[in-house]
Short mmCIF file of C-alpha atoms and ligand atoms in Angstrom, two decimals:
data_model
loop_
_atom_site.label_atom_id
_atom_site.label_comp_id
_atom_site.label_asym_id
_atom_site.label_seq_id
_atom_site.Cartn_x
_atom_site.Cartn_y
_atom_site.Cartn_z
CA UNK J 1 2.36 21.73 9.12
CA UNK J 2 0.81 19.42 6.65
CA UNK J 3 -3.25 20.54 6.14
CA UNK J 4 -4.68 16.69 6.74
CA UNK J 5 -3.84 13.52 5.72
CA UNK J 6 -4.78 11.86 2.22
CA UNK J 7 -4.48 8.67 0.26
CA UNK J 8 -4.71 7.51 -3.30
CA UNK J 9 -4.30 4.85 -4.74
CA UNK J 10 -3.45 2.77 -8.19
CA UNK J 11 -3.84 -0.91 -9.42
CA UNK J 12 -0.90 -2.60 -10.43
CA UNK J 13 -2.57 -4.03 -13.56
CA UNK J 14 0.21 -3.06 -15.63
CA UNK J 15 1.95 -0.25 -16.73
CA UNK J 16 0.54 3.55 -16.17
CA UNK J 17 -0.76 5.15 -19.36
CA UNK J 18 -1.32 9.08 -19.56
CA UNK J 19 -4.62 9.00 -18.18
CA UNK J 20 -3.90 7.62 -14.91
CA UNK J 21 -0.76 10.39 -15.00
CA UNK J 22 -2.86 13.25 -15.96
CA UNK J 23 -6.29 12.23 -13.87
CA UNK J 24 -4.10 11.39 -10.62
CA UNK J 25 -0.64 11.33 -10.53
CA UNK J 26 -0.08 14.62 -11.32
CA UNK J 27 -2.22 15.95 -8.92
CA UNK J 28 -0.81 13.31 -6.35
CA UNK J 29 2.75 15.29 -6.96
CA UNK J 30 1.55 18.55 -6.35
CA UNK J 31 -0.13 17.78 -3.50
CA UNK J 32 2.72 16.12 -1.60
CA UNK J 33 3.63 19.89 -0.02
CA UNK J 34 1.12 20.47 1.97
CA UNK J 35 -0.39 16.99 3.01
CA UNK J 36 0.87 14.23 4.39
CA UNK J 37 0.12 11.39 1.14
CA UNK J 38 -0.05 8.09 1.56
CA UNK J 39 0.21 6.42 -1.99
CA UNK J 40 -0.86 2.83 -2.31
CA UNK J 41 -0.32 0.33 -4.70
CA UNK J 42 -3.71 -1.22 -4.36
CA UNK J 43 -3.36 -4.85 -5.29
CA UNK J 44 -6.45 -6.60 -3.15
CA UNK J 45 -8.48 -4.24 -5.77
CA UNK J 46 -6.35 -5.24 -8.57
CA UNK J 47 -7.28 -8.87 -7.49
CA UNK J 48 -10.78 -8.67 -7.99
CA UNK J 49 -10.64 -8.83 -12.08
CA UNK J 50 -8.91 -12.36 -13.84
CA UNK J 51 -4.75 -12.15 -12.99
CA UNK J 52 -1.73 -14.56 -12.94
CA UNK J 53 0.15 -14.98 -9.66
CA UNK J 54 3.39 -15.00 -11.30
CA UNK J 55 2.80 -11.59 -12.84
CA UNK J 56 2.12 -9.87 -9.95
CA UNK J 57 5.47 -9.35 -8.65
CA UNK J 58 6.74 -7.56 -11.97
CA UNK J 59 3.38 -5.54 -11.94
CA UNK J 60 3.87 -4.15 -7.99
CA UNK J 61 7.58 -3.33 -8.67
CA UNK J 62 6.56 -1.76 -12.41
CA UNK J 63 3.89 0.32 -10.40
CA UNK J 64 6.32 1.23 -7.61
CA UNK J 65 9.06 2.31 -10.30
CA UNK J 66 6.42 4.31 -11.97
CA UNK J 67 5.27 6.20 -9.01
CA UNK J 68 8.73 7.22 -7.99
CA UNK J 69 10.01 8.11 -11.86
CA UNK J 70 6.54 10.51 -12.12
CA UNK J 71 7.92 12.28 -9.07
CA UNK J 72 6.50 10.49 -5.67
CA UNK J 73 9.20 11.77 -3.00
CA UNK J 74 9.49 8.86 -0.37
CA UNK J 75 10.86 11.65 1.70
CA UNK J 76 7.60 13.87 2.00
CA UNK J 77 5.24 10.88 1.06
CA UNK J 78 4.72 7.30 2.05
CA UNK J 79 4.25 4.60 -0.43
CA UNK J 80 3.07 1.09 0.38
CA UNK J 81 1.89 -1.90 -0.89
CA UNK J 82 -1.76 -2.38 0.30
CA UNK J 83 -1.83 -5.63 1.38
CA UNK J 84 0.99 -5.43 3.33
CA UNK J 85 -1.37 -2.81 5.82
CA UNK J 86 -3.33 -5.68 6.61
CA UNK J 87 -5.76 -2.76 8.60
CA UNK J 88 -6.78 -1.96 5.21
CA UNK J 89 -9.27 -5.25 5.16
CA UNK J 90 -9.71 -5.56 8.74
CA UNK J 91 -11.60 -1.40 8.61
CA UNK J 92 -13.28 -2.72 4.67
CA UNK J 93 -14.77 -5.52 7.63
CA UNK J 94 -16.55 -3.22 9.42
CA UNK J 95 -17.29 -1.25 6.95
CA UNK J 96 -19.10 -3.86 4.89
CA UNK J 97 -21.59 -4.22 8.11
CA UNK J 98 -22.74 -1.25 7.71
CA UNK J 99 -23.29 -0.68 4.24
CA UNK J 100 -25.93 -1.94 2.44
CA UNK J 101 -26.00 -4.40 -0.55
CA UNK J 102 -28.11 -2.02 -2.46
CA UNK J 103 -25.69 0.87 -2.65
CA UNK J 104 -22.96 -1.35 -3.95
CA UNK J 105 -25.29 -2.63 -7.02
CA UNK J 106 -25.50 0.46 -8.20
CA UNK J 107 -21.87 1.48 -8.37
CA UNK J 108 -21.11 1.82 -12.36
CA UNK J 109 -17.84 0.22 -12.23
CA UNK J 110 -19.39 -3.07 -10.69
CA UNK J 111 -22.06 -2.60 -13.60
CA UNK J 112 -19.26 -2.51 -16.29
CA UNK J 113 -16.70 -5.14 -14.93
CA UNK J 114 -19.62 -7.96 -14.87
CA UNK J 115 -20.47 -6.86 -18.08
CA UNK J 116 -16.92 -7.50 -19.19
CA UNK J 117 -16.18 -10.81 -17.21
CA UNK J 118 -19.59 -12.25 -16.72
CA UNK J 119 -17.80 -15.35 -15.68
CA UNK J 120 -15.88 -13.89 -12.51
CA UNK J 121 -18.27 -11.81 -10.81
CA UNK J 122 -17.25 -12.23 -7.28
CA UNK J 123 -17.87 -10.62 -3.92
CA UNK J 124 -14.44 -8.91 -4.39
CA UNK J 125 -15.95 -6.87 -7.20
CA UNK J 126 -19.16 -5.78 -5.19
CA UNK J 127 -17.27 -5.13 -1.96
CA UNK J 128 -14.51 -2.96 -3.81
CA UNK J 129 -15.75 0.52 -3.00
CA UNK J 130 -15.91 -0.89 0.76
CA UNK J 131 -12.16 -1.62 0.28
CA UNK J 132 -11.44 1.53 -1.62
CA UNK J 133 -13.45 3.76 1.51
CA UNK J 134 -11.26 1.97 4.18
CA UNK J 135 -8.20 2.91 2.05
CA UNK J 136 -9.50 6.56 2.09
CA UNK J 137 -10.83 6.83 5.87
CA UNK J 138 -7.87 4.96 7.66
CA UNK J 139 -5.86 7.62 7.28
CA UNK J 140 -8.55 10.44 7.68
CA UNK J 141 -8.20 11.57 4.52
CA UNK J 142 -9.59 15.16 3.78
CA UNK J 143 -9.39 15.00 0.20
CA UNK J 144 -8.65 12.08 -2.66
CA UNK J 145 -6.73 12.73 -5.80
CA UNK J 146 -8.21 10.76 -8.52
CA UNK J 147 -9.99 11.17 -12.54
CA UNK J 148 -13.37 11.42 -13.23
CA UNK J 149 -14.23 7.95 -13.09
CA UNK J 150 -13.57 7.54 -9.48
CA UNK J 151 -16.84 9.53 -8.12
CA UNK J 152 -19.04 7.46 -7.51
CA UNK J 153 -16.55 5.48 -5.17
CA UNK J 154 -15.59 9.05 -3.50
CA UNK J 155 -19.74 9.49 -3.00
CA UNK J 156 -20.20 5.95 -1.19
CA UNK J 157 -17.24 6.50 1.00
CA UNK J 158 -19.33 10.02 2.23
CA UNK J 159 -22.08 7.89 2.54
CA UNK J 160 -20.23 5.16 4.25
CA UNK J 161 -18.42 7.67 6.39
CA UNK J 162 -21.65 9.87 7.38
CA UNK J 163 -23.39 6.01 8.34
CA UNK J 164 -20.55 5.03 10.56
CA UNK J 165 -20.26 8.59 12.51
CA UNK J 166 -24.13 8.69 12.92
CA UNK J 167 -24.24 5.06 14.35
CA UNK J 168 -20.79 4.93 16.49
CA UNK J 169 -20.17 8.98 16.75
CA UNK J 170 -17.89 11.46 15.13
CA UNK J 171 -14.89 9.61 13.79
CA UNK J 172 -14.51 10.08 10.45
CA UNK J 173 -13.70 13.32 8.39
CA UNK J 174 -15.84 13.15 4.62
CA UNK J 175 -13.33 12.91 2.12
CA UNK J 176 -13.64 15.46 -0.78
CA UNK J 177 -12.30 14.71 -4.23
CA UNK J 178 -9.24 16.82 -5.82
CA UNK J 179 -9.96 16.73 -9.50
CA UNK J 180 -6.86 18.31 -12.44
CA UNK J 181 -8.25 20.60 -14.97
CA UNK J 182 -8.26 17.39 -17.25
CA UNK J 183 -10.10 14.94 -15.80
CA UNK J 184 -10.91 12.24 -18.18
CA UNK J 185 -8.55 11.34 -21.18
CA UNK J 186 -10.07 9.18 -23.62
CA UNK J 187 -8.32 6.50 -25.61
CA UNK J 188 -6.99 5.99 -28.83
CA UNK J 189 -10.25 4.94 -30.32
CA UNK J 190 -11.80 8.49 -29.12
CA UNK J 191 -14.98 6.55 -27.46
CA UNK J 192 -13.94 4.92 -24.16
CA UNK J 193 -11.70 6.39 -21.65
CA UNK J 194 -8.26 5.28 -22.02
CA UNK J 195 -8.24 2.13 -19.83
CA UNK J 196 -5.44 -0.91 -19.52
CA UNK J 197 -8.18 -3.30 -20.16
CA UNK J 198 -9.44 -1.75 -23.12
CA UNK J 199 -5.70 -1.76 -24.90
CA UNK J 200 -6.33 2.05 -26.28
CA UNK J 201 -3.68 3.44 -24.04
CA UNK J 202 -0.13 5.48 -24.77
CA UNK J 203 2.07 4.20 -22.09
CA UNK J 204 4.23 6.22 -19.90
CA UNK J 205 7.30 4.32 -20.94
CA UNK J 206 6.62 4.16 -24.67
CA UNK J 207 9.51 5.99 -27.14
CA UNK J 208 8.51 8.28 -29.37
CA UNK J 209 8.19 6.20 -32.61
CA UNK J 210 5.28 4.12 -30.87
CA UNK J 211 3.38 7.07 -29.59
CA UNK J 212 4.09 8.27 -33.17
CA UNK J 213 2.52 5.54 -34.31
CA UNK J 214 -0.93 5.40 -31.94
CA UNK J 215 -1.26 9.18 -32.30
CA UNK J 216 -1.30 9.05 -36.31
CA UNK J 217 -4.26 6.53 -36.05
CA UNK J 218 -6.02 7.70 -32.75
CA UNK J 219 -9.56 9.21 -33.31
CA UNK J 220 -10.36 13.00 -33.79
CA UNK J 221 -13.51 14.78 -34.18
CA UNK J 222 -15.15 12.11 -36.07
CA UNK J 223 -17.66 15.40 -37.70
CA UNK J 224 -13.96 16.70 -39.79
CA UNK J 225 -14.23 14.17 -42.59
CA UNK J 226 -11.66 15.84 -44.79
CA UNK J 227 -8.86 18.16 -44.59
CA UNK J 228 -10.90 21.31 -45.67
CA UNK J 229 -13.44 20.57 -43.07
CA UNK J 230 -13.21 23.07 -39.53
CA UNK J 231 -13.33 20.75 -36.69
CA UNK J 232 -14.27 21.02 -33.08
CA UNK J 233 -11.54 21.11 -30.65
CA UNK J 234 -14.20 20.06 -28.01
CA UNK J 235 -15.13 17.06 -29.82
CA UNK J 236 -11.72 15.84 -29.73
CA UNK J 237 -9.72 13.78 -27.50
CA UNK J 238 -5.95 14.84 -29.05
CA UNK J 239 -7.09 18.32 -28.00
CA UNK J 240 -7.81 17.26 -24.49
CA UNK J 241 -4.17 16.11 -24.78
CA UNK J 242 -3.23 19.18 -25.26
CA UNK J 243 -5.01 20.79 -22.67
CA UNK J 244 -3.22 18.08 -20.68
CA UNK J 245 0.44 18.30 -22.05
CA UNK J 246 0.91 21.25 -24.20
CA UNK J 247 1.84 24.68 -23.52
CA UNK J 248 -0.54 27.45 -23.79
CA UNK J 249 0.23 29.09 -27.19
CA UNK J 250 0.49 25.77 -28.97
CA UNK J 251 -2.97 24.75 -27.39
CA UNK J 252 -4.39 28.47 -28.65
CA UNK J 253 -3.03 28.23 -32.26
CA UNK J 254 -4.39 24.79 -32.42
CA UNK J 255 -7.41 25.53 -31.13
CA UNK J 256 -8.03 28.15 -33.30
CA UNK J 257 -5.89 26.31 -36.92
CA UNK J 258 -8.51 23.37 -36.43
CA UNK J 259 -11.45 25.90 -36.35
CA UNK J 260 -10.62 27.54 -39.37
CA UNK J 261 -9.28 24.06 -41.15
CA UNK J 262 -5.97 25.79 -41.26
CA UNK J 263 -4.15 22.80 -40.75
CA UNK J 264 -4.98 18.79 -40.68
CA UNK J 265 -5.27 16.37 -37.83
CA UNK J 266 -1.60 15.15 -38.35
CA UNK J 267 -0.08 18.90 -38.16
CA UNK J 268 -1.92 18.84 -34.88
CA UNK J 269 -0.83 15.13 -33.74
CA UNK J 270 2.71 16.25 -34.24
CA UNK J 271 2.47 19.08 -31.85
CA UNK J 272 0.86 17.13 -29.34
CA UNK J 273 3.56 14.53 -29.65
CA UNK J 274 6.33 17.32 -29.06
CA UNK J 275 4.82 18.68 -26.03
CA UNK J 276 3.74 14.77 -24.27
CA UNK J 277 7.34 13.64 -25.15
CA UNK J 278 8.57 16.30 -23.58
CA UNK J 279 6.89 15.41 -20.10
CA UNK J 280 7.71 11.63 -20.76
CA UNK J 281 10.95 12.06 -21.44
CA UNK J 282 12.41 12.64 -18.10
CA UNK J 283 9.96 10.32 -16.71
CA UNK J 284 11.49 7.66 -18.64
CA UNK J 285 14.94 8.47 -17.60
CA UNK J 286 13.81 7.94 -14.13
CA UNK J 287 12.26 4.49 -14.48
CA UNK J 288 15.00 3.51 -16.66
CA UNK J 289 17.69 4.27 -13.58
CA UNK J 290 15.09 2.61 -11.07
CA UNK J 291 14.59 -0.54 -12.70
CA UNK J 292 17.93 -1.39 -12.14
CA UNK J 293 17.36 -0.27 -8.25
CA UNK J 294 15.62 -2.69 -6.88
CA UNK J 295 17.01 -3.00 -3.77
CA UNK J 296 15.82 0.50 -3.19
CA UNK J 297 12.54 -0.08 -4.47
CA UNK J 298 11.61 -2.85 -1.89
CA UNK J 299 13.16 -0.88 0.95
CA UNK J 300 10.87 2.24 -0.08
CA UNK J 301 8.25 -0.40 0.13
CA UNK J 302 8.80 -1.65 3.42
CA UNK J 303 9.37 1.62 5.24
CA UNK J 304 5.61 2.38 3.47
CA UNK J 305 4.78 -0.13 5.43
CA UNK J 306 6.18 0.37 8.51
CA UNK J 307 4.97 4.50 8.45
CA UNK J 308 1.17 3.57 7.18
CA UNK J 309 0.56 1.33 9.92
CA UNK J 310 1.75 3.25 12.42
CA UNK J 311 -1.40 5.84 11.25
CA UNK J 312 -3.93 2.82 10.14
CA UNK J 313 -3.09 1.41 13.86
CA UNK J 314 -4.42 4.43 15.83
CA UNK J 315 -7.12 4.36 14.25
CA UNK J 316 -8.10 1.00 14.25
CA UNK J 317 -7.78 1.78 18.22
CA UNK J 318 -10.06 4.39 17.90
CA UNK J 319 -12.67 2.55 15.77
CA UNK J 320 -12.25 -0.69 18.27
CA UNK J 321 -13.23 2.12 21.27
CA UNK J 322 -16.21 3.46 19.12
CA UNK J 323 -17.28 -0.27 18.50
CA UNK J 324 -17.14 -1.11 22.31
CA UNK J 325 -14.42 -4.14 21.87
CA UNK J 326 -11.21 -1.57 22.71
CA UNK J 327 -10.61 -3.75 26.17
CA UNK J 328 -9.81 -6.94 23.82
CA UNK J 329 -7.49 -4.87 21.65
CA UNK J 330 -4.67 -3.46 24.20
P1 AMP R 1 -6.39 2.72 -12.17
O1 AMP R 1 -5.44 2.56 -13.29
O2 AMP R 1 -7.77 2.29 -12.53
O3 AMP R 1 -5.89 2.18 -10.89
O4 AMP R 1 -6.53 4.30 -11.96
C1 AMP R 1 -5.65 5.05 -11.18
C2 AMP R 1 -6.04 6.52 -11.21
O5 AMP R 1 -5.97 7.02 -12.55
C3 AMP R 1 -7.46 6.81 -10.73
O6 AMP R 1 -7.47 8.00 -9.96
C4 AMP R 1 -8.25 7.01 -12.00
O7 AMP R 1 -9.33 7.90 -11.84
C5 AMP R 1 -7.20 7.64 -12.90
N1 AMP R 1 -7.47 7.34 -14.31
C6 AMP R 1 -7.50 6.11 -14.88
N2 AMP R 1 -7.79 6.18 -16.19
C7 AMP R 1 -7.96 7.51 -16.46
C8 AMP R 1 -8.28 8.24 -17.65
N3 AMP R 1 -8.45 7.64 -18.81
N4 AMP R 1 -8.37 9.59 -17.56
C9 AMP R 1 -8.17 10.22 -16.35
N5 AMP R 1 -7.87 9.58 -15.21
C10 AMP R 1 -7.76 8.25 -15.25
N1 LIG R 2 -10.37 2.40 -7.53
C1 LIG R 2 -9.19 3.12 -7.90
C2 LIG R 2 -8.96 2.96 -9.42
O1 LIG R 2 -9.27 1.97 -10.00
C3 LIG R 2 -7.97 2.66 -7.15
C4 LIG R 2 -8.10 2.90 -5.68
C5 LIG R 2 -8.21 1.94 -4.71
C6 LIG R 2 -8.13 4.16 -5.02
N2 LIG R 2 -8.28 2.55 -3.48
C7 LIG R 2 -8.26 3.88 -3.62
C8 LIG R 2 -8.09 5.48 -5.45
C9 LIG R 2 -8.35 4.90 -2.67
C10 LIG R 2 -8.17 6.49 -4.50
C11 LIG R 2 -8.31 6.21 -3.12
O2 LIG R 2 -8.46 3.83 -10.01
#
């Protein structure tokens, strides 16, 4: 018996990078034993930041492929396409009555995002945490799989979800957050986390010669100015790859070579690049064979669909009884 239901989600902005794998995918895998996931491919959210139509095709079926090569099972979990759940919006509706403007100026990610594109702050953009909450509670999810970044979104949904039980009654369970033991990677320039929009990323489909290439240049601890130097392993982002990728006596002698300036960044580098290739590599393989599925792609797709509705339905039912409209709805 599956412990509780629980959804995630991803943009399709592009291709997934080993943050996104290591902050959530991974821990969307593992989890797919014991709950019953629903995986979305979120692309109302992905709408709310500058895109062209005639992308977005290539990006959904990119996402979908990269799901499904990382190791979503369509057998134990459902994946969909959120805008095909059209409940998703019509819950975000009701949410947005109830929660006020205030809490949504104050979410970081709207504060960053207008920063970036002061010339398309819309109300998508303030109203996504409502959207990302009714992603979370139409399925009664008990916990959320996601990196760092994402808690402040997890905090308003509990908020959200204790407003909406206190003014209509019980329906909602609060949603917890399921956090890896790596939670944030950083990107290549060591500063910012490693974001699509930031173009600091290694990509999940990239050969080794390219990550080669990034990982010789990428930021370390910026205090090791020369090879003699003992550096920090907690100042540096290649050794959170490791934590991430590597196995444990490779993290240990690194660890402990960079203390004692036993070896240079690049000896470490090329560890890291042995131990993240060999995750990636089988990965790859996968989305190679699946591009060239696509018929099986869209039909994972559309039974998503068909399975997440059947959940977002009930509860819409239940929700339309707590609201006192259920008689219209039958
Ligand atoms: P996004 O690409 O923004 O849709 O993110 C999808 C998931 O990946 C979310 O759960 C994020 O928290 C996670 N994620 C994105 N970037 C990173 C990063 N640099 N480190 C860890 N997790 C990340
Ligand atoms: N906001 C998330 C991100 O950018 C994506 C997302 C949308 C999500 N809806 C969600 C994540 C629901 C978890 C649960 O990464």
């Amino acid at each position: 018996m599956p412990k509780g239901n629980l959804f995630s989600g991803i943009q399709p902005s592009g291709r997934l990078h080993i943050g996104n794998y290591v902050g959530a995918m991974r821990n969307m895998i593992a989890l797919q034993d014991d709950y019953q996931c629903i995986y979305g491919i979120v692309d109302y959210h992905a709408m709310t930041v500058p895109f062209k139509p005639e992308e977005m095709e290539t990006r959904i079926f990119n996402c979908a492929v990269d799901y499904l090569a990382a190791g979503i099972d369509p057998n134990k979990s459902i994946l969909m396409l959120q805008s095909t759940v059209s409940e998703h919006t019509e819950l975000a509706w009701i949410l947005n009555t109830i929660t006020p403007i205030s809490w949504l100026m104050r979410v970081p990610t709207f504060k960053e995002k207008r920063q970036q594109n002061p010339d398309y702050v819309n109300m998508g953009l303030l109203d996504y945490p409502v959207l990302m909450a009714a992603d979370i509670i139409l399925y009664k999810s008990v916990i959320v799989p996601v990196g760092e970044d994402q808690l402040p979104h997890l905090e308003l949904t509990r908020e959200i979800v204790r407003k909406f039980n206190a003014y209509f009654g019980e329906t909602f369970p609060e949603p917890k957050e399921y956090l890896g033991k790596v939670t944030k990677i950083l990107g290549l320039d060591g500063v910012n986390k490693m974001s699509k929009s930031l173009d600091n990323c290694i990509y999940l489909d990239e050969d080794e010669e390219t990550i080669w290439k990034k990982l010789s240049t990428a930021v370390t601890d910026t205090n090791r100015k020369r090879r003699t130097d003992p550096g920090n392993p907690e100042l540096c982002n290649i050794y959170t790859m490791h934590l991430a990728f590597s196995k444990e006596e490779d993290i240990d002698y690194c660890a402990r070579e960079c203390r004692s300036a036993g070896f240079g960044c690049l000896d470490c580098k090329k560890i890291l690049l042995q131990n993240l290739y060999a995750t990636l590599k089988p990965i790859q393989e996968r989305q190679k064979e699946l591009r060239n599925k696509p018929d099986y792609i869209y039909e994972v797709l559309r039974s998503g669909t068909i399975r997440a509705k059947r959940i977002a339905r009930s509860t819409m039912e239940e929700v339309y009884e707590k609201l006192g409209i259920k008689k219209f709805h039958q």
